[in-house]
């Protein structure tokens, strides 16, 4: 393990405590001024000298143990734990009650806080944030300006990046990718080889899976079950307000969303009749309804 300094910027204070199965932690004190501490500041806990180097710092009751390595300008604070063979570096901050474990890497300007867990071989980097009760595990990646929070879970080899957000109790797993400004929320699941991008929204108890590509101003919600590209379709710029209209399969049949509407095809037809009766837009929507019925093999 290489370090950029030949001597450490901290020392043990002599205070120790035991955790787990006989692990002894040592309280540290700053010997040099760094971006996170001044000379004499009492820090957090490490198991051994090799857990910490460069300008990195551990403060409060945070601890770094096992073969974990915190370096560069990283900061571990509050009651956070970095353990196993984890690596925390760059200008990363791990705080509150967050855990980084296994072979996980958290780096660049990433921020892991709250009760979040980053474990296994997961990577969080860029300016990504993982917080709340969120978990990033397995071989998953969260990067860019992406946020994963509340009780969301990203696992498998899934990637969440760009400015995407995954929150609520949503999960993104397997080989799925969520990027752009897409939002996955509620109890929604995106998995298999699905792609969700653009400004798409997947929420409620919706499932998006299989070899599916969902992109653009799309809203999939409720009990949607989109497992192939035959299970959804969209139409842009309709009506007096250039509204985008989207249709998808659900556990009950086919649902349509657009602007302030969400409901069945029959309910949609009634709404159009009430809103555009006798106007040119009524014909546009009647054609769309006919196309949706053909797309989903629905009989009149």
mmCIF file of C-alpha atoms in Angstrom:
data_model
loop_
_atom_site.group_PDB
_atom_site.id
_atom_site.type_symbol
_atom_site.label_atom_id
_atom_site.label_comp_id
_atom_site.label_asym_id
_atom_site.label_seq_id
_atom_site.Cartn_x
_atom_site.Cartn_y
_atom_site.Cartn_z
ATOM 1 C CA UNK A 1 0.000 0.000 0.000
ATOM 2 C CA UNK A 2 1.609 3.231 -1.149
ATOM 3 C CA UNK A 3 1.295 6.559 0.619
ATOM 4 C CA UNK A 4 2.368 10.005 -0.473
ATOM 5 C CA UNK A 5 3.958 10.777 2.914
ATOM 6 C CA UNK A 6 6.849 9.006 4.575
ATOM 7 C CA UNK A 7 5.478 9.855 8.021
ATOM 8 C CA UNK A 8 1.939 9.833 9.299
ATOM 9 C CA UNK A 9 0.015 13.036 9.961
ATOM 10 C CA UNK A 10 -1.532 11.497 13.070
ATOM 11 C CA UNK A 11 -0.603 9.456 16.111
ATOM 12 C CA UNK A 12 -2.364 7.209 18.592
ATOM 13 C CA UNK A 13 -3.524 8.945 21.766
ATOM 14 C CA UNK A 14 -3.260 5.787 23.859
ATOM 15 C CA UNK A 15 -7.036 5.500 24.208
ATOM 16 C CA UNK A 16 -8.372 2.203 22.874
ATOM 17 C CA UNK A 17 -11.625 0.309 22.633
ATOM 18 C CA UNK A 18 -12.639 -3.132 21.435
ATOM 19 C CA UNK A 19 -15.343 -3.894 18.901
ATOM 20 C CA UNK A 20 -16.572 -7.047 17.192
ATOM 21 C CA UNK A 21 -14.470 -10.162 17.568
ATOM 22 C CA UNK A 22 -11.485 -8.827 19.413
ATOM 23 C CA UNK A 23 -10.742 -5.844 17.172
ATOM 24 C CA UNK A 24 -8.860 -3.118 19.015
ATOM 25 C CA UNK A 25 -9.363 0.442 17.817
ATOM 26 C CA UNK A 26 -7.045 3.337 18.597
ATOM 27 C CA UNK A 27 -8.099 6.954 19.028
ATOM 28 C CA UNK A 28 -6.009 9.309 16.879
ATOM 29 C CA UNK A 29 -4.606 12.822 17.270
ATOM 30 C CA UNK A 30 -3.473 15.143 14.462
ATOM 31 C CA UNK A 31 0.270 15.787 14.222
ATOM 32 C CA UNK A 32 0.034 17.982 11.128
ATOM 33 C CA UNK A 33 -2.482 20.474 9.861
ATOM 34 C CA UNK A 34 -4.729 19.102 7.121
ATOM 35 C CA UNK A 35 -7.878 20.325 5.410
ATOM 36 C CA UNK A 36 -9.965 18.492 8.029
ATOM 37 C CA UNK A 37 -7.946 18.964 11.215
ATOM 38 C CA UNK A 38 -5.405 21.179 12.898
ATOM 39 C CA UNK A 39 -2.457 20.081 15.008
ATOM 40 C CA UNK A 40 -3.600 18.544 18.283
ATOM 41 C CA UNK A 41 -7.168 17.795 17.189
ATOM 42 C CA UNK A 42 -8.508 14.532 18.589
ATOM 43 C CA UNK A 43 -9.928 12.362 15.878
ATOM 44 C CA UNK A 44 -11.854 9.138 15.567
ATOM 45 C CA UNK A 45 -10.670 5.547 15.563
ATOM 46 C CA UNK A 46 -8.475 3.326 13.409
ATOM 47 C CA UNK A 47 -7.372 -0.250 13.874
ATOM 48 C CA UNK A 48 -3.890 0.325 12.499
ATOM 49 C CA UNK A 49 -1.685 3.031 11.053
ATOM 50 C CA UNK A 50 -2.192 1.773 7.509
ATOM 51 C CA UNK A 51 -5.930 2.515 7.642
ATOM 52 C CA UNK A 52 -5.319 6.233 7.077
ATOM 53 C CA UNK A 53 -2.861 8.355 5.114
ATOM 54 C CA UNK A 54 -2.259 11.512 3.051
ATOM 55 C CA UNK A 55 -4.578 14.332 4.215
ATOM 56 C CA UNK A 56 -7.472 12.013 4.980
ATOM 57 C CA UNK A 57 -9.080 12.237 8.400
ATOM 58 C CA UNK A 58 -11.313 10.264 10.723
ATOM 59 C CA UNK A 59 -13.212 12.329 13.297
ATOM 60 C CA UNK A 60 -15.783 12.043 16.081
ATOM 61 C CA UNK A 61 -16.648 8.390 16.774
ATOM 62 C CA UNK A 62 -16.113 7.211 13.225
ATOM 63 C CA UNK A 63 -13.832 4.240 12.697
ATOM 64 C CA UNK A 64 -11.741 2.643 9.968
ATOM 65 C CA UNK A 65 -10.754 -0.983 10.479
ATOM 66 C CA UNK A 66 -9.805 -4.242 8.826
ATOM 67 C CA UNK A 67 -7.882 -3.682 5.616
ATOM 68 C CA UNK A 68 -9.905 -0.596 4.770
ATOM 69 C CA UNK A 69 -7.913 2.343 3.470
ATOM 70 C CA UNK A 70 -8.912 6.022 3.640
ATOM 71 C CA UNK A 71 -6.603 8.369 1.776
ATOM 72 C CA UNK A 72 -6.166 11.494 -0.369
ATOM 73 C CA UNK A 73 -8.425 14.162 1.172
ATOM 74 C CA UNK A 74 -11.268 11.888 2.235
ATOM 75 C CA UNK A 75 -13.114 12.420 5.508
ATOM 76 C CA UNK A 76 -14.952 9.880 7.659
ATOM 77 C CA UNK A 77 -16.976 11.465 10.471
ATOM 78 C CA UNK A 78 -19.706 11.089 13.092
ATOM 79 C CA UNK A 79 -20.435 7.377 13.675
ATOM 80 C CA UNK A 80 -19.549 6.183 10.188
ATOM 81 C CA UNK A 81 -17.698 2.900 9.673
ATOM 82 C CA UNK A 82 -15.314 1.969 6.869
ATOM 83 C CA UNK A 83 -14.230 -1.659 7.079
ATOM 84 C CA UNK A 84 -13.307 -4.824 5.213
ATOM 85 C CA UNK A 85 -11.191 -4.024 2.158
ATOM 86 C CA UNK A 86 -13.077 -0.844 1.326
ATOM 87 C CA UNK A 87 -11.379 2.182 -0.216
ATOM 88 C CA UNK A 88 -12.462 5.769 0.455
ATOM 89 C CA UNK A 89 -10.486 8.469 -1.306
ATOM 90 C CA UNK A 90 -10.501 11.682 -3.309
ATOM 91 C CA UNK A 91 -12.571 14.347 -1.531
ATOM 92 C CA UNK A 92 -15.211 11.873 -0.415
ATOM 93 C CA UNK A 93 -17.144 12.368 2.816
ATOM 94 C CA UNK A 94 -18.665 9.419 4.692
ATOM 95 C CA UNK A 95 -20.691 10.596 7.671
ATOM 96 C CA UNK A 96 -23.529 10.014 10.134
ATOM 97 C CA UNK A 97 -24.102 6.261 10.580
ATOM 98 C CA UNK A 98 -23.080 5.256 7.068
ATOM 99 C CA UNK A 99 -21.172 2.027 6.398
ATOM 100 C CA UNK A 100 -18.721 1.339 3.597
ATOM 101 C CA UNK A 101 -17.595 -2.288 3.593
ATOM 102 C CA UNK A 102 -16.457 -5.274 1.561
ATOM 103 C CA UNK A 103 -14.428 -4.223 -1.472
ATOM 104 C CA UNK A 104 -16.497 -1.108 -2.062
ATOM 105 C CA UNK A 105 -14.882 2.043 -3.451
ATOM 106 C CA UNK A 106 -16.174 5.534 -2.697
ATOM 107 C CA UNK A 107 -14.209 8.330 -4.292
ATOM 108 C CA UNK A 108 -14.010 11.672 -6.116
ATOM 109 C CA UNK A 109 -16.519 14.011 -4.411
ATOM 110 C CA UNK A 110 -19.059 11.355 -3.491
ATOM 111 C CA UNK A 111 -21.059 11.765 -0.273
ATOM 112 C CA UNK A 112 -22.376 8.775 1.692
ATOM 113 C CA UNK A 113 -24.367 9.665 4.793
ATOM 114 C CA UNK A 114 -27.406 8.943 6.913
ATOM 115 C CA UNK A 115 -27.714 5.185 7.499
ATOM 116 C CA UNK A 116 -26.628 4.314 3.980
ATOM 117 C CA UNK A 117 -24.616 1.189 3.149
ATOM 118 C CA UNK A 118 -22.172 0.736 0.290
ATOM 119 C CA UNK A 119 -20.897 -2.829 0.236
ATOM 120 C CA UNK A 120 -19.472 -5.767 -1.728
ATOM 121 C CA UNK A 121 -17.779 -4.497 -4.919
ATOM 122 C CA UNK A 122 -19.999 -1.456 -5.368
ATOM 123 C CA UNK A 123 -18.573 1.881 -6.511
ATOM 124 C CA UNK A 124 -19.902 5.354 -5.727
ATOM 125 C CA UNK A 125 -18.064 8.255 -7.295
ATOM 126 C CA UNK A 126 -18.236 11.568 -9.112
ATOM 127 C CA UNK A 127 -20.514 13.834 -7.083
ATOM 128 C CA UNK A 128 -23.026 11.097 -6.358
ATOM 129 C CA UNK A 129 -24.890 10.932 -3.038
ATOM 130 C CA UNK A 130 -26.144 7.854 -1.224
ATOM 131 C CA UNK A 131 -28.070 8.536 1.963
ATOM 132 C CA UNK A 132 -31.051 7.773 4.146
ATOM 133 C CA UNK A 133 -31.424 3.994 4.479
ATOM 134 C CA UNK A 134 -30.234 3.394 0.923
ATOM 135 C CA UNK A 135 -28.012 0.462 -0.074
ATOM 136 C CA UNK A 136 -25.629 0.073 -2.994
ATOM 137 C CA UNK A 137 -24.287 -3.474 -3.188
ATOM 138 C CA UNK A 138 -22.894 -6.278 -5.327
ATOM 139 C CA UNK A 139 -21.144 -4.812 -8.396
ATOM 140 C CA UNK A 140 -23.390 -1.790 -8.771
ATOM 141 C CA UNK A 141 -22.228 1.681 -9.812
ATOM 142 C CA UNK A 142 -23.635 5.049 -8.749
ATOM 143 C CA UNK A 143 -21.854 8.039 -10.217
ATOM 144 C CA UNK A 144 -22.076 11.452 -11.827
ATOM 145 C CA UNK A 145 -24.608 13.583 -9.953
ATOM 146 C CA UNK A 146 -26.920 10.672 -9.205
ATOM 147 C CA UNK A 147 -28.759 10.382 -5.880
ATOM 148 C CA UNK A 148 -29.863 7.163 -4.193
ATOM 149 C CA UNK A 149 -31.768 7.746 -0.974
ATOM 150 C CA UNK A 150 -34.562 6.878 1.445
ATOM 151 C CA UNK A 151 -34.836 3.060 1.353
ATOM 152 C CA UNK A 152 -33.785 2.539 -2.255
ATOM 153 C CA UNK A 153 -31.481 -0.285 -3.279
ATOM 154 C CA UNK A 154 -29.108 -0.527 -6.250
ATOM 155 C CA UNK A 155 -27.602 -3.981 -6.739
ATOM 156 C CA UNK A 156 -26.337 -6.536 -9.229
ATOM 157 C CA UNK A 157 -24.316 -4.830 -11.948
ATOM 158 C CA UNK A 158 -26.815 -1.992 -12.218
ATOM 159 C CA UNK A 159 -25.685 1.556 -13.002
ATOM 160 C CA UNK A 160 -27.319 4.774 -11.842
ATOM 161 C CA UNK A 161 -25.668 7.864 -13.262
ATOM 162 C CA UNK A 162 -26.092 11.315 -14.724
ATOM 163 C CA UNK A 163 -28.615 13.239 -12.638
ATOM 164 C CA UNK A 164 -30.842 10.237 -12.029
ATOM 165 C CA UNK A 165 -32.565 9.707 -8.671
ATOM 166 C CA UNK A 166 -33.636 6.425 -7.096
ATOM 167 C CA UNK A 167 -35.614 6.776 -3.875
ATOM 168 C CA UNK A 168 -38.541 5.588 -1.792
ATOM 169 C CA UNK A 169 -38.349 1.787 -1.661
ATOM 170 C CA UNK A 170 -37.407 1.511 -5.310
ATOM 171 C CA UNK A 171 -34.829 -0.963 -6.569
ATOM 172 C CA UNK A 172 -32.562 -1.051 -9.598
ATOM 173 C CA UNK A 173 -30.848 -4.392 -10.120
ATOM 174 C CA UNK A 174 -29.335 -6.946 -12.486
ATOM 175 C CA UNK A 175 -27.896 -5.180 -15.563
ATOM 176 C CA UNK A 176 -30.332 -2.274 -15.549
ATOM 177 C CA UNK A 177 -29.251 1.306 -16.166
ATOM 178 C CA UNK A 178 -30.947 4.483 -14.988
ATOM 179 C CA UNK A 179 -29.479 7.749 -16.222
ATOM 180 C CA UNK A 180 -30.160 11.208 -17.566
ATOM 181 C CA UNK A 181 -32.695 12.856 -15.275
ATOM 182 C CA UNK A 182 -34.800 9.760 -14.750
ATOM 183 C CA UNK A 183 -36.558 9.212 -11.413
ATOM 184 C CA UNK A 184 -37.337 5.787 -9.958
ATOM 185 C CA UNK A 185 -39.471 5.967 -6.814
ATOM 186 C CA UNK A 186 -42.155 4.382 -4.668
ATOM 187 C CA UNK A 187 -41.956 0.575 -4.812
ATOM 188 C CA UNK A 188 -40.915 0.552 -8.453
ATOM 189 C CA UNK A 189 -38.376 -1.972 -9.746
ATOM 190 C CA UNK A 190 -36.120 -1.658 -12.777
ATOM 191 C CA UNK A 191 -34.202 -4.840 -13.522
ATOM 192 C CA UNK A 192 -32.921 -7.358 -16.092
ATOM 193 C CA UNK A 193 -31.431 -5.369 -19.006
ATOM 194 C CA UNK A 194 -33.829 -2.442 -18.841
ATOM 195 C CA UNK A 195 -32.762 1.124 -19.612
ATOM 196 C CA UNK A 196 -34.599 4.112 -18.168
ATOM 197 C CA UNK A 197 -33.305 7.529 -19.174
ATOM 198 C CA UNK A 198 -34.157 11.062 -20.241
ATOM 199 C CA UNK A 199 -36.761 12.550 -17.914
ATOM 200 C CA UNK A 200 -38.647 9.273 -17.523
ATOM 201 C CA UNK A 201 -40.483 8.573 -14.275
ATOM 202 C CA UNK A 202 -41.111 5.063 -12.979
ATOM 203 C CA UNK A 203 -43.072 5.034 -9.733
ATOM 204 C CA UNK A 204 -45.814 3.365 -7.742
ATOM 205 C CA UNK A 205 -45.507 -0.426 -7.937
ATOM 206 C CA UNK A 206 -44.375 -0.433 -11.543
ATOM 207 C CA UNK A 207 -41.952 -3.001 -12.939
ATOM 208 C CA UNK A 208 -39.722 -2.258 -15.900
ATOM 209 C CA UNK A 209 -37.680 -5.268 -16.959
ATOM 210 C CA UNK A 210 -36.463 -7.402 -19.814
ATOM 211 C CA UNK A 211 -34.830 -5.793 -22.882
ATOM 212 C CA UNK A 212 -36.760 -2.550 -22.465
ATOM 213 C CA UNK A 213 -35.724 0.991 -23.383
ATOM 214 C CA UNK A 214 -37.797 3.709 -21.709
ATOM 215 C CA UNK A 215 -36.727 7.258 -22.480
ATOM 216 C CA UNK A 216 -38.057 10.784 -22.779
ATOM 217 C CA UNK A 217 -40.973 12.455 -21.024
ATOM 218 C CA UNK A 218 -42.391 9.144 -19.881
ATOM 219 C CA UNK A 219 -44.399 8.375 -16.759
ATOM 220 C CA UNK A 220 -44.926 4.708 -15.836
ATOM 221 C CA UNK A 221 -46.770 4.177 -12.583
ATOM 222 C CA UNK A 222 -49.382 2.196 -10.704
ATOM 223 C CA UNK A 223 -49.150 -1.546 -11.327
ATOM 224 C CA UNK A 224 -47.395 -1.229 -14.678
ATOM 225 C CA UNK A 225 -45.679 -4.340 -16.030
ATOM 226 C CA UNK A 226 -43.359 -3.382 -18.856
ATOM 227 C CA UNK A 227 -41.216 -6.360 -19.818
ATOM 228 C CA UNK A 228 -40.642 -5.699 -23.519
ATOM 229 C CA UNK A 229 -40.892 -2.799 -25.945
ATOM 230 C CA UNK A 230 -44.276 -4.215 -26.992
ATOM 231 C CA UNK A 231 -45.618 -3.273 -23.563
ATOM 232 C CA UNK A 232 -45.374 0.492 -23.910
ATOM 233 C CA UNK A 233 -45.640 3.346 -26.425
ATOM 234 C CA UNK A 234 -45.697 7.129 -26.419
ATOM 235 C CA UNK A 235 -46.900 10.094 -28.466
ATOM 236 C CA UNK A 236 -45.442 13.598 -28.254
ATOM 237 C CA UNK A 237 -46.916 17.048 -28.660
ATOM 238 C CA UNK A 238 -50.657 16.434 -28.641
ATOM 239 C CA UNK A 239 -53.573 18.693 -27.781
ATOM 240 C CA UNK A 240 -53.638 22.447 -27.284
ATOM 241 C CA UNK A 241 -50.769 22.253 -24.771
ATOM 242 C CA UNK A 242 -48.493 19.856 -26.729
ATOM 243 C CA UNK A 243 -48.968 17.190 -24.083
ATOM 244 C CA UNK A 244 -47.051 13.908 -24.195
ATOM 245 C CA UNK A 245 -49.233 10.815 -23.899
ATOM 246 C CA UNK A 246 -47.972 7.416 -22.800
ATOM 247 C CA UNK A 247 -49.531 3.964 -22.660
ATOM 248 C CA UNK A 248 -48.301 0.785 -20.937
ATOM 249 C CA UNK A 249 -49.450 -2.600 -19.747
ATOM 250 C CA UNK A 250 -50.477 -3.103 -16.135
ATOM 251 C CA UNK A 251 -51.669 -6.054 -14.092
ATOM 252 C CA UNK A 252 -55.237 -4.944 -14.954
ATOM 253 C CA UNK A 253 -54.810 -4.162 -18.654
ATOM 254 C CA UNK A 254 -53.523 -0.992 -20.322
ATOM 255 C CA UNK A 255 -53.168 2.391 -18.662
ATOM 256 C CA UNK A 256 -52.682 5.820 -20.240
ATOM 257 C CA UNK A 257 -50.959 8.811 -18.659
ATOM 258 C CA UNK A 258 -50.558 12.370 -19.829
ATOM 259 C CA UNK A 259 -50.489 15.781 -18.182
ATOM 260 C CA UNK A 260 -52.987 15.498 -15.268
ATOM 261 C CA UNK A 261 -54.592 12.269 -16.465
ATOM 262 C CA UNK A 262 -54.018 8.637 -15.556
ATOM 263 C CA UNK A 263 -56.524 5.893 -16.261
ATOM 264 C CA UNK A 264 -57.875 3.246 -18.622
ATOM 265 C CA UNK A 265 -58.412 3.658 -22.371
ATOM 266 C CA UNK A 266 -62.167 4.085 -21.861
ATOM 267 C CA UNK A 267 -61.597 6.713 -19.180
ATOM 268 C CA UNK A 268 -59.127 8.459 -21.455
ATOM 269 C CA UNK A 269 -61.629 8.496 -24.334
ATOM 270 C CA UNK A 270 -64.253 10.032 -22.035
ATOM 271 C CA UNK A 271 -61.764 12.685 -20.855
ATOM 272 C CA UNK A 272 -60.883 13.605 -24.434
ATOM 273 C CA UNK A 273 -64.554 13.892 -25.380
ATOM 274 C CA UNK A 274 -65.188 16.204 -22.420
ATOM 275 C CA UNK A 275 -62.127 18.349 -23.110
ATOM 276 C CA UNK A 276 -61.963 18.587 -26.914
ATOM 277 C CA UNK A 277 -65.455 17.746 -28.185
ATOM 278 C CA UNK A 278 -65.871 19.116 -31.706
ATOM 279 C CA UNK A 279 -62.331 20.507 -31.863
ATOM 280 C CA UNK A 280 -59.466 19.385 -34.108
ATOM 281 C CA UNK A 281 -57.607 17.870 -31.135
ATOM 282 C CA UNK A 282 -60.394 15.370 -30.583
ATOM 283 C CA UNK A 283 -59.525 13.710 -33.906
ATOM 284 C CA UNK A 284 -55.824 13.579 -32.956
ATOM 285 C CA UNK A 285 -56.608 11.742 -29.764
ATOM 286 C CA UNK A 286 -59.132 9.433 -31.407
ATOM 287 C CA UNK A 287 -56.373 8.328 -33.788
ATOM 288 C CA UNK A 288 -53.993 7.832 -30.844
ATOM 289 C CA UNK A 289 -56.552 5.693 -29.039
ATOM 290 C CA UNK A 290 -56.967 3.562 -32.172
ATOM 291 C CA UNK A 291 -53.191 3.131 -32.468
ATOM 292 C CA UNK A 292 -52.914 2.143 -28.805
ATOM 293 C CA UNK A 293 -55.591 -0.516 -29.286
ATOM 294 C CA UNK A 294 -53.707 -1.908 -32.279
ATOM 295 C CA UNK A 295 -50.389 -1.788 -30.397
ATOM 296 C CA UNK A 296 -51.785 -3.777 -27.487
ATOM 297 C CA UNK A 297 -54.062 -6.059 -29.553
ATOM 298 C CA UNK A 298 -57.203 -4.745 -27.891
ATOM 299 C CA UNK A 299 -60.634 -5.315 -29.390
ATOM 300 C CA UNK A 300 -63.376 -2.719 -29.409
#
